[in-house]
Tab-separated table of C-alpha atoms and ligand atoms in Angstrom:
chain	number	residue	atom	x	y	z
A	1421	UNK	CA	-8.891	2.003	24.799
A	1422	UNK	CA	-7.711	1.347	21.468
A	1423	UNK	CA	-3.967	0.494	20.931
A	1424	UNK	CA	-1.182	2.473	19.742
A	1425	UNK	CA	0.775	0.181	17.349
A	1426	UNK	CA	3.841	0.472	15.413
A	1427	UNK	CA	4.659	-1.845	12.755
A	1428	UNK	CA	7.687	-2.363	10.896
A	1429	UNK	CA	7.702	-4.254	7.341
A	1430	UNK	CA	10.828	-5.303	5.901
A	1431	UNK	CA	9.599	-5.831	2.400
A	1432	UNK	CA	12.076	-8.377	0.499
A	1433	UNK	CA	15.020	-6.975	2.675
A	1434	UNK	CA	17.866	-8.272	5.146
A	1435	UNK	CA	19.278	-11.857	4.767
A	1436	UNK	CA	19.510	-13.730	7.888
A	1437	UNK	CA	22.390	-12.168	9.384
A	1438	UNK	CA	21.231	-8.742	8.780
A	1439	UNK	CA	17.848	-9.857	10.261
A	1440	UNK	CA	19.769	-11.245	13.253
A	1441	UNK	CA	21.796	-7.885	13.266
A	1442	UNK	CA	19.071	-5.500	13.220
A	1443	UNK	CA	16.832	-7.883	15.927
A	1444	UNK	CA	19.980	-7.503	18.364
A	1445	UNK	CA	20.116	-3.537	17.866
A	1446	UNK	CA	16.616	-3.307	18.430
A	1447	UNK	CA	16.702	-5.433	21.412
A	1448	UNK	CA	20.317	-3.198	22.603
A	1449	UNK	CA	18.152	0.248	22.062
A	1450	UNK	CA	14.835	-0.625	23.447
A	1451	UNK	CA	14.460	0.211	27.170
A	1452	UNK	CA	11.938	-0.286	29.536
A	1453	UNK	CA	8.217	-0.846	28.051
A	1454	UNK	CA	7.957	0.678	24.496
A	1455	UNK	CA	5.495	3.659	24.032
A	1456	UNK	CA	3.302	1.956	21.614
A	1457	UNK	CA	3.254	-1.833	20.668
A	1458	UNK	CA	5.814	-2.832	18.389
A	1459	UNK	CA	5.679	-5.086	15.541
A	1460	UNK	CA	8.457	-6.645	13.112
A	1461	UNK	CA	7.366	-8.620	9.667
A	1462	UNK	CA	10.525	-9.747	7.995
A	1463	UNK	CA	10.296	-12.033	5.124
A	1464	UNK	CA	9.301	-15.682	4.990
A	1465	UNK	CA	12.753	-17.346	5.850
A	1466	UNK	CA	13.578	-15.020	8.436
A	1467	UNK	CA	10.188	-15.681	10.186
A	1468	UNK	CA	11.156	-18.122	12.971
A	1469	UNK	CA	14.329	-17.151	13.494
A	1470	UNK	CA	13.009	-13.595	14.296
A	1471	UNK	CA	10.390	-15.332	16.037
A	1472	UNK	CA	12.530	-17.150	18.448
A	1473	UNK	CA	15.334	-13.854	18.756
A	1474	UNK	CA	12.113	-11.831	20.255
A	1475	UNK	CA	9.373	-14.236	22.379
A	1476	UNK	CA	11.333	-12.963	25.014
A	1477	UNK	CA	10.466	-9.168	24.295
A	1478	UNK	CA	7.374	-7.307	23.796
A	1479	UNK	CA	8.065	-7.059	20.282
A	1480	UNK	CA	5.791	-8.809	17.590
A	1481	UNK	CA	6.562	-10.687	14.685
A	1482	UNK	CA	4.391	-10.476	11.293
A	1483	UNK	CA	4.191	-12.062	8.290
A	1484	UNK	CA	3.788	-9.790	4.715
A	1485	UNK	CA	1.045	-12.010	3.159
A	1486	UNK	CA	0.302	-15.247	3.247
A	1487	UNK	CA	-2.173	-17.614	0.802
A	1488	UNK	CA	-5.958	-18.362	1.128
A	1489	UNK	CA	-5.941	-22.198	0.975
A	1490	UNK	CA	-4.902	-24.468	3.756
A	1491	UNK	CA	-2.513	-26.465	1.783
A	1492	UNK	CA	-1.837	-27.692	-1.377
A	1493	UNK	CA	-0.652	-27.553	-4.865
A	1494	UNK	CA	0.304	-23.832	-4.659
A	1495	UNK	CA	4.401	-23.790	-5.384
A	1496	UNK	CA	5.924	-20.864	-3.519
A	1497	UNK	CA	2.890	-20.183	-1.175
A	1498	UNK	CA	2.872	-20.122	2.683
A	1499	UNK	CA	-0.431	-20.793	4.626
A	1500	UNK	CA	-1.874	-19.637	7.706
A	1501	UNK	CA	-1.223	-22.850	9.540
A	1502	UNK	CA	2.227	-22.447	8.163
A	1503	UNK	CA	2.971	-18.858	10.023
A	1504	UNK	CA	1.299	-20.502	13.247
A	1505	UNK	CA	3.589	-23.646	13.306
A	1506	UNK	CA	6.512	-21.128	14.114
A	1507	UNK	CA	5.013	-18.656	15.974
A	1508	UNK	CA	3.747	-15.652	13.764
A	1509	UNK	CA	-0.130	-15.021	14.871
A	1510	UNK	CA	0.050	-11.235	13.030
A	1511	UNK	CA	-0.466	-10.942	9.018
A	1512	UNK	CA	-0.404	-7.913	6.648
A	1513	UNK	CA	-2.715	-8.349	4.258
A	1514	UNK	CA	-3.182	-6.338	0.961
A	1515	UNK	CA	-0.282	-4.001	1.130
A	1516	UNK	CA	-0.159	-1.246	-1.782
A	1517	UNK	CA	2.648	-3.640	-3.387
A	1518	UNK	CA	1.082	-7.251	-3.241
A	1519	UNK	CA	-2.160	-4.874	-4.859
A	1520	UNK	CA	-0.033	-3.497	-7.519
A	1521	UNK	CA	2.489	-6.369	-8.106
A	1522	UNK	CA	0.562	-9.207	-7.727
A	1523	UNK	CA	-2.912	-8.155	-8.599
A	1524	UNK	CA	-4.236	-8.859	-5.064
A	1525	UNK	CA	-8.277	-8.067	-5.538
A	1526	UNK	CA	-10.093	-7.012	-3.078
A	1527	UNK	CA	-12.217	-10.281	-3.586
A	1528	UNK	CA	-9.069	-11.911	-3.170
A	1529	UNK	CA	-8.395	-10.266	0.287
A	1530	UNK	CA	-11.884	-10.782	1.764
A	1531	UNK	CA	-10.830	-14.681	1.671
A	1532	UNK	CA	-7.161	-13.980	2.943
A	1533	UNK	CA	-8.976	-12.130	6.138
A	1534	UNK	CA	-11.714	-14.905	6.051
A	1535	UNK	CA	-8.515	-17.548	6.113
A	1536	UNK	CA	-6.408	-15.344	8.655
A	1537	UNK	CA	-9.112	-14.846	11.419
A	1538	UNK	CA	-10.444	-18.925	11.260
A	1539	UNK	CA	-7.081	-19.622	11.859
A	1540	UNK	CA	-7.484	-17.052	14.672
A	1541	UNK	CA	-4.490	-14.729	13.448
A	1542	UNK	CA	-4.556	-10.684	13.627
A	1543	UNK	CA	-4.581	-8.854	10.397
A	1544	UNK	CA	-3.378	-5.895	9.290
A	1545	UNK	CA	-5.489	-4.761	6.467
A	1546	UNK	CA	-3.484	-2.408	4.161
A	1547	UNK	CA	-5.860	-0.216	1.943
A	1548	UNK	CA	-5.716	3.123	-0.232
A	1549	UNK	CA	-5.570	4.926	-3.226
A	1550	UNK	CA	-3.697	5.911	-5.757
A	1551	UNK	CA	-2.771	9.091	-7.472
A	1552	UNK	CA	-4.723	9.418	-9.740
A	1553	UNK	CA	-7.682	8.351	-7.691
A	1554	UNK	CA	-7.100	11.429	-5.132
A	1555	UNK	CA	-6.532	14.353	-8.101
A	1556	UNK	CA	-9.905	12.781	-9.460
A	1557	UNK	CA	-11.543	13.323	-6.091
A	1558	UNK	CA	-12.157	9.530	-6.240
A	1559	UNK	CA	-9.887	8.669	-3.160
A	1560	UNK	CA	-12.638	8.592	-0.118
A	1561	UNK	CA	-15.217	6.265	-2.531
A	1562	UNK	CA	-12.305	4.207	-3.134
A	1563	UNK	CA	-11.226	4.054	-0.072
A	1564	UNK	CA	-14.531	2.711	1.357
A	1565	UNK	CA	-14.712	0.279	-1.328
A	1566	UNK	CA	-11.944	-1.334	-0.447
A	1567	UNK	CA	-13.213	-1.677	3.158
A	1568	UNK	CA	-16.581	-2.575	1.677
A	1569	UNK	CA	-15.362	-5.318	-0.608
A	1570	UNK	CA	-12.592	-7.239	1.758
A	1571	UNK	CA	-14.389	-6.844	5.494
A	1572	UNK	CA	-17.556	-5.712	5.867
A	1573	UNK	CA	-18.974	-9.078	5.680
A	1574	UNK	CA	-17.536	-9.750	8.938
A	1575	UNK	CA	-19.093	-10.230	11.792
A	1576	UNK	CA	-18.355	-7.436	14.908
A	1577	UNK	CA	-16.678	-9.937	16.897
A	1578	UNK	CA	-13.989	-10.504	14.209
A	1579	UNK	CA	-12.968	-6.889	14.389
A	1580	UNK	CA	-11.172	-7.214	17.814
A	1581	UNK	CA	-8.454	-9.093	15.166
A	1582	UNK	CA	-7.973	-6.193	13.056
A	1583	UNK	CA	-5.955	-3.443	12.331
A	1584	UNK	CA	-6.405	-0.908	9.573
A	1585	UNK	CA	-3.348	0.296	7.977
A	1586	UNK	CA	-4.257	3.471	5.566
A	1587	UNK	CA	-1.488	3.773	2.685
A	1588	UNK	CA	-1.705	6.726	0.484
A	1589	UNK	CA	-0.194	5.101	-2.690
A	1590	UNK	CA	1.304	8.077	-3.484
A	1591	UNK	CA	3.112	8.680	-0.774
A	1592	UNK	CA	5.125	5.359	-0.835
A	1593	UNK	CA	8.418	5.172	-2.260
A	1594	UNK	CA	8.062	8.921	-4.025
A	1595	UNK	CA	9.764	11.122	-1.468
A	1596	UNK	CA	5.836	12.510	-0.967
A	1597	UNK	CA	3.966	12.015	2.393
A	1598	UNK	CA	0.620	13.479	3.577
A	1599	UNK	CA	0.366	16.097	5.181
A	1600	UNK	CA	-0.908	15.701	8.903
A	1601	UNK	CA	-4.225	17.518	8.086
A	1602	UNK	CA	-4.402	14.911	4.916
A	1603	UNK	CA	-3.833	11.686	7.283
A	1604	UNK	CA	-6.337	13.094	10.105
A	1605	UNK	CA	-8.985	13.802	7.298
A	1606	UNK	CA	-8.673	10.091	5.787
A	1607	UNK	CA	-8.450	8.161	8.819
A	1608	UNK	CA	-11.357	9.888	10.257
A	1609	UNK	CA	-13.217	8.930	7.662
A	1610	UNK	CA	-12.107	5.073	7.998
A	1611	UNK	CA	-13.616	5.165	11.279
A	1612	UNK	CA	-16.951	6.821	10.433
A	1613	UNK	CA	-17.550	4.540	7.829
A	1614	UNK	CA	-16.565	1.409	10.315
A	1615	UNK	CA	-18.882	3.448	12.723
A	1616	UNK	CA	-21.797	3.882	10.386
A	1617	UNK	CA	-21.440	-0.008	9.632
A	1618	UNK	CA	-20.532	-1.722	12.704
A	1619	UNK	CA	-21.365	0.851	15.623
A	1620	UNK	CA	-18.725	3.186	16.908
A	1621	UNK	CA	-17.804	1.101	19.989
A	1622	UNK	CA	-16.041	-1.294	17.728
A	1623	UNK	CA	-14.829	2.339	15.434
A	1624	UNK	CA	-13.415	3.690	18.534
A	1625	UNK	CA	-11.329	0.639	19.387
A	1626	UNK	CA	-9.425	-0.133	15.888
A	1627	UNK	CA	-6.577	0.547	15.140
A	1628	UNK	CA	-6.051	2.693	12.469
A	1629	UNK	CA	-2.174	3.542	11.483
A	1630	UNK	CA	-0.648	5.308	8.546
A	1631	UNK	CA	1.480	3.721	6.219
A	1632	UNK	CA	3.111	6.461	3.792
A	1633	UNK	CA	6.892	7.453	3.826
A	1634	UNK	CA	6.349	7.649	7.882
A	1635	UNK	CA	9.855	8.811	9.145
A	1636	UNK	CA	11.307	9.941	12.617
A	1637	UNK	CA	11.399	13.639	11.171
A	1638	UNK	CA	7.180	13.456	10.165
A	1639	UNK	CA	5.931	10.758	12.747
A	1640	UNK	CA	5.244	12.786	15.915
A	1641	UNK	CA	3.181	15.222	13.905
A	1642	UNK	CA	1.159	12.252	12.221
A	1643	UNK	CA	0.807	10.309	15.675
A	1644	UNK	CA	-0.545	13.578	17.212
A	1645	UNK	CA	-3.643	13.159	15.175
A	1646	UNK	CA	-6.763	11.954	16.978
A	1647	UNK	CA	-7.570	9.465	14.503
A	1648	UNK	CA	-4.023	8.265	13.681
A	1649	UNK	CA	-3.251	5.469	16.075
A	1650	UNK	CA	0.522	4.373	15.057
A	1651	UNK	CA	2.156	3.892	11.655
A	1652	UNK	CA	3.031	1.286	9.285
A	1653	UNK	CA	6.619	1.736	8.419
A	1654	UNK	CA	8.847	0.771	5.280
A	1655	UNK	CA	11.961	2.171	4.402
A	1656	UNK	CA	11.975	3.850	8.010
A	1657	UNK	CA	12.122	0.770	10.264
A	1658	UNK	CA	15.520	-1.129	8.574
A	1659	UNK	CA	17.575	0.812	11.114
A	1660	UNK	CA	16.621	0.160	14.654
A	1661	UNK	CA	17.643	3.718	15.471
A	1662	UNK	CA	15.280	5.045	13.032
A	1663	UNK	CA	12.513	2.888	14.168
A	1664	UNK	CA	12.463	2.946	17.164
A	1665	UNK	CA	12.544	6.934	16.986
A	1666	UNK	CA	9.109	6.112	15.058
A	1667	UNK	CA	7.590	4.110	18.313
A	1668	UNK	CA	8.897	6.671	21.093
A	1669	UNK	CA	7.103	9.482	18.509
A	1670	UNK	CA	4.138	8.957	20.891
B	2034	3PY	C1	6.090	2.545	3.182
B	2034	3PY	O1	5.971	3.607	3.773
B	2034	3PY	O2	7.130	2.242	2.544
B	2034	3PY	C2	5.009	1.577	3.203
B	2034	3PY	O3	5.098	0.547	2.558
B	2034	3PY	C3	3.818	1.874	4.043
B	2034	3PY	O4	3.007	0.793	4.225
């Protein structure tokens, strides 16, 4: 059975004390077991604090990115070994931003998941298209090349470490989302294509989530799709209300 997840990303927000706060309000409004599994990736400084604030909770902590080498002269960069020392065994990889912002190729990502799963981490593989790509018609080829390019030269028994994470470009930070019928069509697509490549018992158990303007007013309709297994969640997840409004949308 493949697992409901839902994962919130902080982007480049919340000092430590607003990390803290919003770590305690989670921890104050979550009872019992939550109905999917719940993920946090604040940023780098606010990693192993976070870290130590939830081991004793079901709650995961993520990084945003991290760099391809081991070590060396990279200033600014953070390493895989570097997120294991305290703690953080979950990665996004590839979000629209780092593609846009920072030129992340998908060449570039292939080695990031290479680097990620040696160092036996989970990754969550952000992917999608633009625009201009979908009013071209261009969106499902593009779509597959970016799966095609960055982890279809894994082997089958990597996949058990990854999690897709589907962002319609367009529907980030522009007020737009897709519509239910728009998610369901995309993501299952993802998973024939993962099918068609690595046989549908390893398509049936990823993890595919949407990651587009999800919001407690759109989530239960998106979640109720059969391919849509959770959400990837900006904006949405920096009040624990919200968020967690998001998870119990199962
Ligand atoms: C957002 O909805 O803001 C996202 O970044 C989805 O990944």
């Amino acid at each position: 059975m493949r697992k409901n997840i839902v994962a919130g990303n902080w982007k480049m927000n919340n000092d430590l004390a607003q990390t803290q706060e919003i770590i305690a309000d989670l921890k104050k409004q979550m009872s019992g077991e939550p109905a999917a599994t719940v993920m946090v990736a604040p940023t780098y400084t606010n990693l192993y604090p976070a870290f130590e604030a939830l081991k004793d909770t079901p709650v995961i902590v993520a990084a945003q990115n991290m760099h391809q080498e081991a070590n060396g002269a990279f200033t600014g960069e953070i390493s895989a070994a570097m997120l294991k020392s305290v703690g953080v065994e979950t990665v996004i990889l590839g979000h629209s931003e780092r593609r846009a912002q920072f030129k992340e190729s998908n060449e570039l990502l292939a080695k990031k998941v290479d680097v990620a799963l040696e160092n036996e981490m989970t990754v969550i593989f952000c992917f999608g298209e633009e625009l201009e790509d979908r009013k071209a018609e261009k969106h499902f080829d593009l779509v597959e090349s970016q799966l095609k390019e960055s982890l279809y030269h894994l082997s089958k028994e990597s996949w058990k470490n990854i999690i897709l994470a589907y962002e319609p470009v367009w529907a980030i930070g522009t007020g737009e989302t897709a519509s239910p019928e728009q998610a369901q069509e995309m993501h299952a697509f993802i998973r024939k294509s993962v099918a068609d490549k690595f046989g549908s018992e390893i398509a049936d158990e990823v993890s595919i989530l949407y990651g587009g303007s999800c919001k407690p007013g759109n989530a239960k309709e998106i979640f109720a799709n059969e391919d849509v297994d959770g959400g990837l969640i900006g904006g949405a997840s920096l009040k624990a209300e919200d968020f967690l409004a998001i998870v119990n949308s199962f």
